Coordinates of C-alpha atoms and ligand atoms in Angstrom, one line a residue:
Chain A
X1 CA 23.1 -78.9 81.3
X2 CA 25.8 -77.1 79.3
X3 CA 29.4 -78.1 79.5
X4 CA 32.1 -76.2 77.5
X5 CA 35.5 -78.0 77.6
X6 CA 38.6 -76.2 76.5
X7 CA 36.9 -74.6 73.5
X8 CA 39.0 -72.6 71.0
X9 CA 37.7 -70.9 67.9
X10 CA 40.1 -69.5 65.3
X11 CA 38.9 -67.6 62.3
X12 CA 41.2 -68.0 59.4
X13 CA 41.1 -64.8 57.3
X14 CA 43.3 -63.7 54.5
X15 CA 45.3 -61.3 56.5
X16 CA 45.6 -63.2 59.8
X17 CA 44.2 -65.9 62.0
X18 CA 41.9 -64.4 64.6
X19 CA 41.6 -66.3 67.9
X20 CA 38.1 -65.3 68.9
X21 CA 37.7 -67.8 71.6
X22 CA 40.7 -69.0 73.5
X23 CA 40.6 -72.2 75.6
X24 CA 37.3 -71.5 77.3
X25 CA 35.7 -73.9 79.8
X26 CA 32.5 -73.4 81.6
X27 CA 29.5 -75.2 83.1
X28 CA 25.9 -74.0 83.2
X29 CA 23.4 -76.0 85.3
X30 CA 19.8 -76.7 84.6
X31 CA 17.6 -73.7 85.3
X32 CA 20.4 -71.3 85.8
X33 CA 20.7 -67.9 84.2
X34 CA 24.3 -67.6 83.3
X35 CA 25.8 -64.4 82.0
X36 CA 28.8 -63.7 79.9
X37 CA 30.1 -60.1 79.9
X38 CA 32.9 -58.5 78.0
X39 CA 33.7 -55.5 75.9
X40 CA 33.0 -55.4 72.2
X41 CA 35.3 -57.9 70.4
X42 CA 35.9 -60.0 73.5
X43 CA 34.5 -63.0 71.6
X44 CA 31.1 -63.3 73.3
X45 CA 29.0 -63.7 70.2
X46 CA 31.4 -66.2 68.8
X47 CA 31.3 -68.2 72.0
X48 CA 27.5 -68.2 72.2
X49 CA 27.3 -69.2 68.5
X50 CA 29.3 -72.3 69.4
X51 CA 26.5 -73.4 71.7
X52 CA 24.1 -74.0 68.9
X53 CA 26.6 -74.9 66.2
X54 CA 26.3 -71.7 64.2
X55 CA 30.0 -71.8 64.6
X56 CA 32.1 -75.0 65.1
X57 CA 35.0 -75.0 67.5
X58 CA 38.5 -75.3 66.2
X59 CA 39.2 -77.5 69.2
X60 CA 37.4 -78.6 72.3
X61 CA 33.9 -79.8 73.0
X62 CA 30.6 -78.1 73.4
X63 CA 28.2 -80.5 75.2
X64 CA 24.5 -79.5 75.7
X65 CA 22.4 -82.0 77.5
X66 CA 23.5 -85.4 76.2
X67 CA 24.8 -84.1 72.9
X68 CA 28.2 -83.1 71.8
X69 CA 27.3 -80.2 69.4
X70 CA 30.6 -80.3 67.6
X71 CA 30.3 -83.9 66.5
X72 CA 26.6 -84.1 65.5
X73 CA 25.4 -84.8 62.0
X74 CA 23.7 -81.8 60.2
X75 CA 20.2 -83.2 60.4
X76 CA 20.7 -84.1 64.1
X77 CA 22.1 -80.6 64.8
X78 CA 19.1 -79.0 63.1
X79 CA 16.8 -81.0 65.3
X80 CA 18.8 -80.1 68.3
X81 CA 18.5 -76.4 67.5
X82 CA 14.8 -76.6 68.0
X83 CA 15.6 -77.2 71.7
X84 CA 18.5 -74.7 71.9
X85 CA 16.9 -71.5 70.7
X86 CA 18.3 -68.0 70.4
X87 CA 17.3 -64.4 70.6
X88 CA 19.2 -61.5 69.1
X89 CA 20.2 -57.9 69.6
X90 CA 18.4 -56.8 66.5
X91 CA 15.6 -59.2 67.0
X92 CA 16.0 -60.7 63.5
X93 CA 12.3 -61.0 62.8
X94 CA 11.0 -61.6 59.3
X95 CA 9.5 -58.3 58.2
X96 CA 7.3 -60.2 55.6
X97 CA 5.5 -62.1 58.4
X98 CA 3.1 -60.9 61.0
X99 CA 3.7 -61.3 64.8
X100 CA 1.7 -64.6 64.8
X101 CA 3.5 -65.8 61.6
X102 CA 6.9 -65.0 63.0
X103 CA 6.1 -67.0 66.2
X104 CA 4.8 -69.8 64.1
X105 CA 7.9 -70.0 62.0
X106 CA 9.9 -72.4 64.2
X107 CA 6.8 -74.6 64.5
X108 CA 6.6 -74.8 60.7
X109 CA 10.2 -75.8 60.6
X110 CA 9.5 -78.5 63.1
X111 CA 6.6 -79.8 61.0
X112 CA 3.9 -79.0 63.6
X113 CA 0.4 -79.2 62.1
X114 CA -1.5 -76.0 61.5
X115 CA -4.1 -76.4 64.2
X116 CA -1.5 -77.0 66.9
X117 CA 0.6 -74.1 65.6
X118 CA -2.3 -71.7 66.0
X119 CA -3.0 -72.9 69.5
X120 CA 0.7 -72.6 70.5
X121 CA 1.0 -69.2 69.0
X122 CA -2.0 -67.9 70.9
X123 CA -0.5 -69.2 74.2
X124 CA 2.9 -67.6 73.5
X125 CA 1.4 -64.2 72.4
X126 CA -0.3 -64.1 75.8
X127 CA 2.8 -65.2 77.7
X128 CA 4.8 -62.4 76.3
X129 CA 2.0 -59.8 76.6
X130 CA 1.3 -59.1 73.0
X131 CA -2.4 -60.0 72.8
X132 CA -4.1 -58.0 70.2
X133 CA -0.9 -57.5 68.1
X134 CA -0.9 -60.9 66.4
X135 CA -1.6 -59.4 63.0
X136 CA 0.8 -56.5 63.2
X137 CA 3.9 -56.6 61.1
X138 CA 7.3 -56.1 62.9
X139 CA 7.5 -52.6 61.4
X140 CA 4.5 -51.6 63.5
X141 CA 6.1 -52.6 66.8
X142 CA 8.4 -50.9 69.2
X143 CA 11.8 -52.4 70.0
X144 CA 10.6 -53.9 73.3
X145 CA 7.6 -55.5 71.5
X146 CA 9.9 -56.8 68.8
X147 CA 12.1 -58.5 71.3
X148 CA 9.0 -60.0 72.9
X149 CA 8.1 -61.5 69.6
X150 CA 11.7 -62.8 69.4
X151 CA 11.3 -64.4 72.8
X152 CA 7.9 -65.9 71.9
X153 CA 9.4 -67.3 68.7
X154 CA 12.4 -68.7 70.5
X155 CA 10.0 -70.5 73.0
X156 CA 7.7 -72.0 70.5
X157 CA 9.3 -75.4 70.3
X158 CA 9.6 -75.6 74.0
X159 CA 13.4 -75.4 74.2
X160 CA 15.6 -76.5 77.1
X161 CA 18.1 -73.8 76.6
X162 CA 17.7 -70.1 75.5
X163 CA 20.7 -68.2 74.2
X164 CA 20.5 -64.5 74.3
X165 CA 23.0 -62.5 72.2
X166 CA 22.9 -58.9 73.5
X167 CA 19.2 -59.3 73.7
X168 CA 18.7 -56.0 75.5
X169 CA 21.5 -53.9 74.0
X170 CA 19.2 -52.2 71.5
X171 CA 16.6 -51.3 74.1
X172 CA 16.2 -48.3 76.4
X173 CA 16.7 -48.9 80.1
X174 CA 13.1 -49.2 81.0
X175 CA 12.3 -51.7 78.2
X176 CA 15.5 -53.5 79.1
X177 CA 14.1 -54.1 82.6
X178 CA 10.8 -55.3 81.2
X179 CA 12.5 -57.8 78.9
X180 CA 14.8 -59.0 81.7
X181 CA 11.7 -59.6 83.9
X182 CA 10.2 -61.6 81.2
X183 CA 13.3 -63.7 80.9
X184 CA 13.2 -64.5 84.6
X185 CA 9.5 -65.3 84.3
X186 CA 9.9 -67.8 81.5
X187 CA 12.9 -69.3 83.2
X188 CA 10.8 -70.0 86.3
X189 CA 7.7 -71.1 84.4
X190 CA 9.4 -73.3 81.8
X191 CA 12.5 -74.3 83.8
X192 CA 14.7 -73.0 81.0
X193 CA 18.4 -72.7 81.2
X194 CA 19.4 -69.3 79.9
X195 CA 22.8 -68.1 78.7
X196 CA 23.0 -64.4 78.0
X197 CA 25.8 -62.3 76.8
X198 CA 26.0 -58.6 77.2
X199 CA 28.3 -55.7 77.7
X200 CA 26.1 -54.2 80.3
X201 CA 26.9 -55.0 83.9
X202 CA 23.4 -54.1 85.2
X203 CA 21.9 -56.9 83.0
X204 CA 24.2 -59.4 84.8
X205 CA 23.4 -57.9 88.1
X206 CA 19.7 -57.9 87.7
X207 CA 19.0 -61.4 86.6
X208 CA 22.1 -63.7 86.4
X209 CA 22.9 -66.3 89.0
X210 CA 26.5 -66.7 87.8
X211 CA 28.6 -65.0 85.3
X212 CA 31.8 -65.2 83.3
X213 CA 33.9 -62.2 82.3
X214 CA 35.6 -62.4 78.9
X215 CA 38.6 -60.5 77.5
X216 CA 40.4 -61.3 74.3
X217 CA 38.7 -64.6 73.9
X218 CA 39.5 -65.8 77.3
X219 CA 37.3 -66.2 80.4
X220 CA 39.2 -64.2 83.0
X221 CA 36.9 -64.6 85.9
X222 CA 33.8 -66.7 86.7
X223 CA 31.6 -66.8 89.8
X224 CA 28.3 -66.1 91.5
X225 CA 27.2 -62.6 90.5
X226 CA 27.2 -61.3 94.1
X227 CA 30.8 -62.4 94.5
X228 CA 31.9 -60.7 91.2
X229 CA 30.4 -57.5 92.4
X230 CA 31.6 -57.5 95.9
X231 CA 35.0 -58.9 95.3
X232 CA 36.0 -58.5 91.7
X233 CA 39.5 -59.9 91.1
X234 CA 40.4 -59.3 87.5
X235 CA 40.9 -55.7 86.3
X236 CA 38.2 -56.1 83.6
X237 CA 35.7 -57.2 86.2
X238 CA 36.6 -54.3 88.4
X239 CA 36.1 -51.9 85.6
X240 CA 32.6 -53.3 84.8
X241 CA 31.6 -53.2 88.5
X242 CA 32.9 -49.7 88.7
X243 CA 31.1 -48.6 85.6
X244 CA 27.9 -50.1 87.0
X245 CA 28.3 -48.2 90.2
X246 CA 29.4 -45.3 88.1
X247 CA 32.0 -43.8 90.6
X248 CA 34.4 -42.2 88.2
X249 CA 33.4 -39.0 89.7
X250 CA 33.9 -40.4 93.2
X251 CA 37.5 -41.1 92.5
X252 CA 37.9 -37.5 91.4
X253 CA 36.3 -36.1 94.5
X254 CA 38.5 -38.3 96.7
X255 CA 41.5 -36.1 95.6
X256 CA 39.6 -33.0 96.7
X257 CA 38.7 -34.6 100.0
X258 CA 42.3 -35.5 100.7
X259 CA 43.3 -31.9 100.1
X260 CA 40.6 -30.6 102.4
X261 CA 41.1 -33.1 105.2
X262 CA 44.8 -34.2 104.9
X263 CA 44.6 -36.1 108.2
X264 CA 41.5 -38.1 107.3
X265 CA 41.4 -41.7 106.0
X266 CA 39.0 -42.6 103.3
X267 CA 37.3 -45.9 104.2
X268 CA 35.0 -48.1 102.2
X269 CA 32.3 -50.0 104.1
X270 CA 30.9 -52.9 102.1
X271 CA 27.8 -54.7 103.1
X272 CA 25.5 -57.4 101.7
X273 CA 21.8 -57.6 102.6
X274 CA 20.9 -54.0 102.2
X275 CA 19.4 -51.4 104.6
X276 CA 19.7 -53.5 107.7
X277 CA 23.4 -52.9 107.8
X278 CA 23.5 -49.2 107.3
X279 CA 22.4 -48.3 110.9
X280 CA 25.2 -50.5 112.3
X281 CA 27.8 -48.4 110.6
X282 CA 26.4 -45.3 112.2
X283 CA 26.1 -46.9 115.6
X284 CA 29.7 -48.1 115.6
X285 CA 31.0 -44.8 114.4
X286 CA 29.1 -43.0 117.2
X287 CA 30.4 -45.4 119.8
X288 CA 34.0 -44.4 119.0
X289 CA 32.9 -40.8 118.9
X290 CA 34.3 -40.2 115.4
X291 CA 33.5 -37.4 113.0
X292 CA 32.5 -38.9 109.7
X293 CA 32.2 -37.3 106.3
X294 CA 30.0 -39.3 103.9
X295 CA 31.4 -39.1 100.4
X296 CA 29.3 -41.4 98.5
X297 CA 27.3 -44.6 98.9
X298 CA 24.9 -46.8 97.1
X299 CA 22.9 -50.0 97.3
X300 CA 22.5 -52.3 94.3
X301 CA 20.1 -55.2 93.9
X302 CA 21.2 -58.4 92.3
X303 CA 18.6 -61.1 91.4
X304 CA 18.4 -62.3 94.9
X305 CA 20.3 -60.0 97.2
X306 CA 21.3 -56.4 97.8
X307 CA 24.8 -55.3 98.3
X308 CA 26.1 -51.8 98.9
X309 CA 29.0 -49.7 99.9
X310 CA 29.6 -46.4 101.6
X311 CA 32.7 -44.2 101.2
X312 CA 33.5 -42.0 104.2
X313 CA 36.3 -39.8 105.3
X314 CA 37.2 -40.3 109.0
X315 CA 39.9 -38.8 111.2
X316 CA 40.9 -42.0 112.9
X317 CA 44.2 -43.4 114.3
X318 CA 45.4 -46.9 113.4
X319 CA 44.5 -48.5 116.7
X320 CA 40.9 -47.3 116.7
X321 CA 40.7 -48.3 113.0
X322 CA 41.6 -51.9 113.9
X323 CA 38.9 -52.1 116.6
X324 CA 36.4 -50.5 114.3
X325 CA 37.2 -53.1 111.6
X326 CA 36.8 -56.0 114.0
X327 CA 33.5 -54.8 115.4
X328 CA 32.0 -54.2 111.9
X329 CA 33.4 -57.5 110.7
X330 CA 31.2 -59.2 113.4
X331 CA 28.2 -57.6 111.6
X332 CA 29.5 -58.7 108.1
X333 CA 30.5 -55.2 107.2
X334 CA 33.8 -55.1 105.4
X335 CA 36.1 -52.1 105.8
X336 CA 38.8 -51.2 103.3
X337 CA 41.2 -48.2 103.5
X338 CA 41.4 -46.5 100.1
X339 CA 45.0 -46.0 99.0
X340 CA 46.4 -42.6 99.4
Chain B
X1 CA 8.7 -27.8 4.3
X2 CA 5.7 -29.0 2.4
X3 CA 7.1 -32.5 2.5
X4 CA 7.3 -32.4 6.3
X5 CA 3.7 -31.3 6.6
X6 CA 2.6 -34.0 4.2
X7 CA 4.5 -36.5 6.4
X8 CA 2.7 -35.3 9.5
X9 CA -0.7 -35.4 7.8
X10 CA -0.2 -39.1 6.9
X11 CA 1.1 -39.8 10.3
X12 CA -2.0 -38.5 12.1
X13 CA -4.5 -39.5 9.4
X14 CA -4.5 -43.2 10.4
X15 CA -5.8 -43.9 6.9
X16 CA -3.4 -46.9 6.5
X17 CA -4.0 -48.4 9.9
X18 CA -5.7 -51.8 9.7
X19 CA -6.9 -52.2 13.2
X20 CA -7.3 -56.0 13.1
X21 CA -3.6 -56.2 12.2
X22 CA -2.8 -53.8 15.1
X23 CA -4.7 -56.1 17.5
X24 CA -3.0 -59.2 16.2
X25 CA 0.4 -57.5 16.6
X26 CA -0.5 -56.3 20.1
X27 CA -1.6 -59.8 21.1
X28 CA 1.7 -61.2 19.8
X29 CA 3.8 -58.7 21.6
X30 CA 1.9 -59.3 24.9
X31 CA 2.2 -63.1 24.3
X32 CA 5.9 -63.0 23.7
X33 CA 6.5 -60.6 26.7
X34 CA 4.3 -62.6 29.0
X35 CA 5.8 -66.1 28.3
X36 CA 9.3 -64.7 28.2
X37 CA 8.8 -62.8 31.5
X38 CA 7.3 -65.9 33.2
X39 CA 10.3 -68.1 32.2
X40 CA 12.8 -65.4 33.0
X41 CA 11.2 -65.0 36.4
X42 CA 11.7 -68.7 37.1
X43 CA 15.2 -69.2 35.6
X44 CA 16.4 -65.8 36.9
X45 CA 15.4 -66.7 40.5
X46 CA 17.0 -70.2 40.2
X47 CA 20.2 -68.7 38.9
X48 CA 20.1 -65.8 41.3
X49 CA 19.7 -68.2 44.3
X50 CA 22.5 -70.4 43.0
X51 CA 24.8 -67.4 42.7
X52 CA 23.8 -66.1 46.2
X53 CA 24.1 -69.4 48.0
X54 CA 27.3 -70.4 46.2
X55 CA 29.0 -67.1 47.0
X56 CA 28.4 -67.4 50.8
X57 CA 28.7 -71.1 51.2
X58 CA 31.8 -72.6 52.8
X59 CA 31.4 -75.9 51.0
X60 CA 34.3 -76.6 48.7
X61 CA 32.2 -77.4 45.6
X62 CA 30.5 -73.9 45.8
X63 CA 33.5 -72.0 44.4
X64 CA 33.5 -73.7 41.0
X65 CA 29.7 -73.6 40.9
X66 CA 29.7 -69.9 41.5
X67 CA 32.5 -69.4 38.9
X68 CA 30.7 -71.3 36.2
X69 CA 27.3 -69.8 36.9
X70 CA 28.7 -66.3 37.1
X71 CA 30.7 -66.8 33.8
X72 CA 27.6 -68.0 31.9
X73 CA 25.5 -65.2 33.3
X74 CA 28.1 -62.6 32.3
X75 CA 28.6 -64.2 28.9
X76 CA 25.0 -64.2 27.9
X77 CA 24.4 -60.7 29.3
X78 CA 27.3 -59.4 27.1
X79 CA 25.9 -60.7 23.8
X80 CA 23.8 -58.1 22.0
X81 CA 20.3 -59.4 21.6
X82 CA 20.1 -59.2 17.9
X83 CA 23.2 -61.4 17.6
X84 CA 21.9 -63.7 20.3
X85 CA 18.8 -64.4 18.1
X86 CA 20.9 -65.3 15.2
X87 CA 23.3 -67.4 17.3
X88 CA 20.4 -69.4 18.7
X89 CA 18.7 -70.2 15.4
X90 CA 19.7 -73.9 15.3
X91 CA 18.8 -74.3 19.0
X92 CA 15.4 -72.6 18.4
X93 CA 14.7 -74.7 15.4
X94 CA 15.1 -77.9 17.4
X95 CA 13.3 -76.6 20.5
X96 CA 10.4 -74.8 19.0
X97 CA 10.1 -76.4 15.6
X98 CA 10.3 -72.9 14.0
X99 CA 12.4 -69.8 13.9
X100 CA 9.6 -67.6 12.8
X101 CA 6.7 -66.0 14.6
X102 CA 6.4 -65.3 18.3
X103 CA 7.3 -68.8 19.3
X104 CA 10.6 -68.5 17.3
X105 CA 11.6 -65.5 19.4
X106 CA 10.8 -66.8 22.8
X107 CA 14.0 -68.9 23.5
X108 CA 16.2 -65.9 22.6
X109 CA 14.1 -63.6 24.7
X110 CA 14.4 -65.9 27.7
X111 CA 18.1 -66.6 27.3
X112 CA 18.8 -62.9 26.8
X113 CA 17.0 -61.7 29.8
X114 CA 17.3 -64.5 32.4
X115 CA 21.0 -63.7 33.2
X116 CA 20.1 -60.0 33.6
X117 CA 17.3 -60.8 36.0
X118 CA 19.5 -63.4 37.8
X119 CA 21.9 -60.5 38.7
X120 CA 19.0 -58.4 40.0
X121 CA 17.8 -61.4 42.0
X122 CA 21.3 -61.9 43.5
X123 CA 21.4 -58.2 44.4
X124 CA 18.0 -58.5 46.0
X125 CA 19.0 -61.5 48.0
X126 CA 22.2 -59.8 49.2
X127 CA 20.1 -57.1 50.7
X128 CA 18.3 -59.5 53.0
X129 CA 19.3 -58.9 56.6
X130 CA 21.9 -61.6 57.4
X131 CA 20.6 -61.8 60.9
X132 CA 17.3 -63.1 59.7
X133 CA 18.9 -65.9 57.7
X134 CA 21.0 -66.7 60.8
X135 CA 17.9 -66.7 63.0
X136 CA 16.2 -69.2 60.6
X137 CA 19.4 -71.4 60.8
X138 CA 19.3 -71.1 64.6
X139 CA 15.8 -72.5 64.5
X140 CA 17.0 -75.6 62.6
X141 CA 15.8 -74.6 59.2
X142 CA 17.4 -76.5 56.2
X143 CA 18.4 -74.8 53.0
X144 CA 15.1 -75.5 51.2
X145 CA 13.1 -73.9 54.1
X146 CA 15.4 -71.0 54.1
X147 CA 14.9 -70.5 50.3
X148 CA 11.1 -70.8 50.4
X149 CA 10.4 -69.1 53.7
X150 CA 13.1 -66.6 54.1
X151 CA 15.0 -65.7 50.9
X152 CA 12.0 -65.5 48.6
X153 CA 9.5 -63.7 50.9
X154 CA 12.1 -61.3 52.4
X155 CA 13.4 -60.2 48.9
X156 CA 9.9 -60.2 47.2
X157 CA 9.8 -56.4 46.7
X158 CA 13.2 -56.5 45.0
X159 CA 12.2 -59.6 43.0
X160 CA 9.1 -57.8 41.8
X161 CA 10.7 -54.5 40.9
X162 CA 13.4 -56.5 39.2
X163 CA 11.0 -58.4 37.0
X164 CA 9.2 -55.2 36.2
X165 CA 12.4 -53.7 34.8
X166 CA 13.1 -57.0 33.0
X167 CA 9.6 -57.2 31.5
X168 CA 9.9 -53.7 30.1
X169 CA 13.3 -54.6 28.6
X170 CA 11.6 -57.6 27.1
X171 CA 9.0 -55.5 25.4
X172 CA 11.8 -53.7 23.7
X173 CA 13.5 -57.0 22.8
X174 CA 10.3 -58.3 21.2
X175 CA 10.3 -55.3 19.0
X176 CA 13.8 -56.0 17.9
X177 CA 12.9 -59.6 17.3
X178 CA 9.9 -58.4 15.3
X179 CA 12.1 -56.8 12.8
X180 CA 13.6 -60.2 11.9
X181 CA 10.3 -61.9 11.6
X182 CA 9.0 -62.6 15.1
X183 CA 5.7 -60.8 14.6
X184 CA 4.3 -58.3 17.1
X185 CA 4.2 -54.5 17.1
X186 CA 7.9 -54.2 16.2
X187 CA 7.3 -56.3 13.1
X188 CA 4.2 -54.2 12.3
X189 CA 6.1 -50.9 12.6
X190 CA 9.0 -52.2 10.5
X191 CA 7.2 -54.3 7.8
X192 CA 4.3 -52.0 7.3
X193 CA 5.2 -48.6 8.8
X194 CA 8.8 -48.5 7.5
X195 CA 8.9 -50.6 4.3
X196 CA 5.6 -49.3 3.0
X197 CA 6.3 -45.8 4.3
X198 CA 3.1 -45.7 6.3
X199 CA 4.2 -43.7 9.2
X200 CA 0.7 -43.6 10.8
X201 CA 1.1 -47.4 11.4
X202 CA 4.5 -46.8 13.1
X203 CA 2.9 -44.2 15.3
X204 CA 0.1 -46.5 16.4
X205 CA 2.6 -49.3 17.1
X206 CA 4.6 -46.9 19.2
X207 CA 1.7 -45.7 21.2
X208 CA 0.5 -49.3 21.9
X209 CA 4.0 -50.3 23.0
X210 CA 4.1 -47.3 25.4
X211 CA 0.8 -48.2 26.8
X212 CA 2.0 -51.7 27.5
X213 CA 5.2 -50.4 29.1
X214 CA 3.2 -48.0 31.4
X215 CA 0.8 -50.8 32.4
X216 CA 3.7 -53.1 33.3
X217 CA 5.4 -50.3 35.3
X218 CA 2.3 -49.3 37.2
X219 CA 1.4 -53.0 38.0
X220 CA 5.0 -53.7 39.1
X221 CA 5.1 -50.7 41.4
X222 CA 1.8 -51.6 42.9
X223 CA 2.6 -55.2 43.6
X224 CA 6.1 -54.4 44.9
X225 CA 4.6 -51.8 47.3
X226 CA 1.8 -54.1 48.4
X227 CA 4.1 -56.9 49.5
X228 CA 6.5 -54.6 51.2
X229 CA 5.6 -54.5 54.9
X230 CA 8.9 -53.0 56.0
Ligands
LIG1 N1 33.2 -64.7 60.9 C1 34.3 -64.1 61.4 N2 35.4 -64.1 60.6 C2 36.5 -63.5 61.1 N3 36.6 -62.9 62.3 C3 35.5 -62.9 63.1 C4 34.3 -63.5 62.7 N4 33.4 -63.4 63.7 C5 34.0 -62.7 64.7 N5 35.3 -62.4 64.3 C6 36.3 -61.7 65.2 O1 36.3 -62.4 66.4 C7 36.5 -61.5 67.5 C8 35.4 -61.6 68.4 O2 34.2 -61.2 67.9 P1 32.7 -61.3 68.6 O3 32.6 -62.8 69.0 O4 31.7 -60.8 67.7 O5 32.9 -60.4 69.8 P2 31.8 -59.7 70.8 O6 30.5 -60.4 70.5 O7 32.3 -60.0 72.2 O8 31.8 -58.3 70.5 C9 36.5 -60.1 66.8 O9 37.9 -59.7 66.7 C10 35.9 -60.3 65.5 O10 36.4 -59.4 64.5
LIG2 MG1 28.6 -59.5 69.8

């Protein structure tokens, strides 16, 4: 559906040339929710703006469906944008228009007759759960409601692709979850392809199928979301995963544990598929008659699977450790020894 | 001291005031202000939009367009109104067929105030959230659609308060024009009130002008508030 080939974007400014996107290639398939994560200034917004031609690449090709965005004529590109729509961090609604009029705006641009516009707006208002608010102005809505209007507006011309630029970054956690659920719902109902960019790892974890991690304009790691969480390779990915799990404090307490139990090893058990695996750890540990200090643990849900990990301190010799590892590996539980 | 008291007595006696002449002058002032405001509104918005679009466009031709427009706007804004009227006499003669009366003043009034209003329009447009313009672009809107459906409605409160200020300024300008023969309340105050030393007439002209200004201000505030849904 989306094919980005060696795309580079350089902004020429008076003081210097800024390479915002550096030789990025990626594919997004039809119906997929693809995430791009990176810290501020990584080039995410610039990248996503290349998808609908708000920016043009300095080199490389952006292909969406059948069309090479970078070589389309202006009228053709405008037409294409009706099928590649976008939602924004700050919603970007017209304050001068009511909810219904905002949703109707892209239809006016597309030249849809008034009767059909009204019908479509009604459907969309229901879809995003804003019935009864049609005649409100954006100033009368909460952030979450505004983003719902943004989503309804983006869907009005029945796009094939929805681009989300930090669509939940201005929302509180609860509202973020509601909006994310809505995105999944419309993907399923309308068979949309969604590209979303964010600096929040839980957004990626909650709804994305695959994701790319960006740093300094480059994509440093791409993969299925579960793989990124379980087995992050690049340091930036690791940091995002760590922040999501929020175990800065854990790292601190490890030092204390080492002081208290100098002979213990700190192990990390990793498992996918949630609760079912936790008893296995306990059974195996019992079998070897080991004393185990649970340090921390957690389970996180991605869009289709759970994964989790458990940090423990165990007094164990190397031989037993090897056997423990092998036995747990049979049950798909990974064991890592944390560095001293 | 006696002289001063005399002066005040005349001023408030209204014995010299010919009310039909006051009405006619009021009508002329309103006429000049209304026509000039209407045209200033249109020309100012056109110029303001040109300035706004040319300043942010990346198209090569936009730089000279911005330069020339900005130069003309600054130039005409810098010329004192009284001098502008005199400068424009030949132009006015051709365009309006006269240089006297309300119609003779209108070209100078418009040319004097449109550049001022254009700058207010440009400021108003610059205050529009860039994200909203970008959102419209992302929906496939062309420049015309953006002007009609985004720029104008989203800056409407600023456009209205700007034209209110400009209209009030125009009332003042009609009075200046009146002194050199354009008619209206300024003319009445000068020709009758000053030259015939009938200060009661001057006072009446002043009061009527104040009333007109207040009405413009109140109406402008009302409309600008009504359209503002922020
Ligand atoms: N229009 C522009 N002109 C010049 N530099 C820009 C422009 N847009 C973005 N940049 C620069 O490109 C880099 C990436 O920005 P951006 O794509 O907004 O990052 P992100 O969305 O990941 O925070 C930043 O260094 C930013 O300053
Ligand atoms: Mg950004």
